[in-house]
Short mmCIF file of C-alpha atoms in Angstrom, two decimals:
data_model
loop_
_atom_site.label_atom_id
_atom_site.label_comp_id
_atom_site.label_asym_id
_atom_site.label_seq_id
_atom_site.Cartn_x
_atom_site.Cartn_y
_atom_site.Cartn_z
CA UNK A 1 -4.01 62.65 68.30
CA UNK A 2 -7.34 60.90 68.60
CA UNK A 3 -8.02 57.32 67.60
CA UNK A 4 -10.05 58.50 64.60
CA UNK A 5 -7.23 60.77 63.42
CA UNK A 6 -4.73 57.94 63.67
CA UNK A 7 -7.07 55.78 61.56
CA UNK A 8 -7.37 58.64 59.04
CA UNK A 9 -3.59 58.82 58.84
CA UNK A 10 -3.42 55.06 58.32
CA UNK A 11 -6.01 55.32 55.51
CA UNK A 12 -3.98 58.17 53.99
CA UNK A 13 -0.79 56.08 54.06
CA UNK A 14 -2.50 53.08 52.49
CA UNK A 15 -4.05 55.21 49.74
CA UNK A 16 -0.72 56.15 48.18
CA UNK A 17 -1.46 59.88 48.16
CA UNK A 18 1.96 60.56 49.66
CA UNK A 19 3.57 59.10 46.54
CA UNK A 20 1.72 61.72 44.51
CA UNK A 21 3.16 64.48 46.68
CA UNK A 22 -0.07 65.22 48.55
CA UNK A 23 0.51 65.70 52.27
CA UNK A 24 -1.96 64.59 54.93
CA UNK A 25 -2.90 68.22 55.60
CA UNK A 26 -3.54 68.86 51.90
CA UNK A 27 -5.53 65.64 51.61
CA UNK A 28 -7.81 66.60 54.49
CA UNK A 29 -8.30 70.09 53.00
CA UNK A 30 -9.64 68.57 49.76
CA UNK A 31 -13.26 67.69 50.48
CA UNK A 32 -13.55 64.67 48.15
CA UNK A 33 -10.38 63.06 49.50
CA UNK A 34 -11.38 63.74 53.12
CA UNK A 35 -14.77 62.09 52.51
CA UNK A 36 -13.15 59.06 50.85
CA UNK A 37 -10.70 58.64 53.74
CA UNK A 38 -13.47 59.05 56.31
CA UNK A 39 -15.61 56.43 54.58
CA UNK A 40 -12.67 54.06 54.47
CA UNK A 41 -12.14 54.48 58.23
CA UNK A 42 -15.87 53.97 58.81
CA UNK A 43 -15.78 50.73 56.84
CA UNK A 44 -12.74 49.57 58.84
CA UNK A 45 -14.55 50.28 62.08
CA UNK A 46 -17.63 48.34 60.95
CA UNK A 47 -15.63 45.40 59.63
CA UNK A 48 -16.32 45.98 55.94
CA UNK A 49 -13.68 46.30 53.26
CA UNK A 50 -13.82 49.65 51.47
CA UNK A 51 -13.94 49.50 47.68
CA UNK A 52 -10.95 50.86 45.82
CA UNK A 53 -11.64 54.18 44.15
CA UNK A 54 -9.03 54.53 41.40
CA UNK A 55 -10.64 57.73 40.12
CA UNK A 56 -9.48 59.54 43.28
CA UNK A 57 -5.92 58.24 43.07
#
């Protein structure tokens, strides 16, 4: 597992998608969710706080 993938998994866990019954594999297959998680990781890496997107949750 790469560093980026571990950050994606951390973003997935913090998003609460698991509580909705969406697995990490399913989340990364859905384009909109994958983009949101990737942007969240990008913000973490650049020191910015990602805005909450309740419409995706």
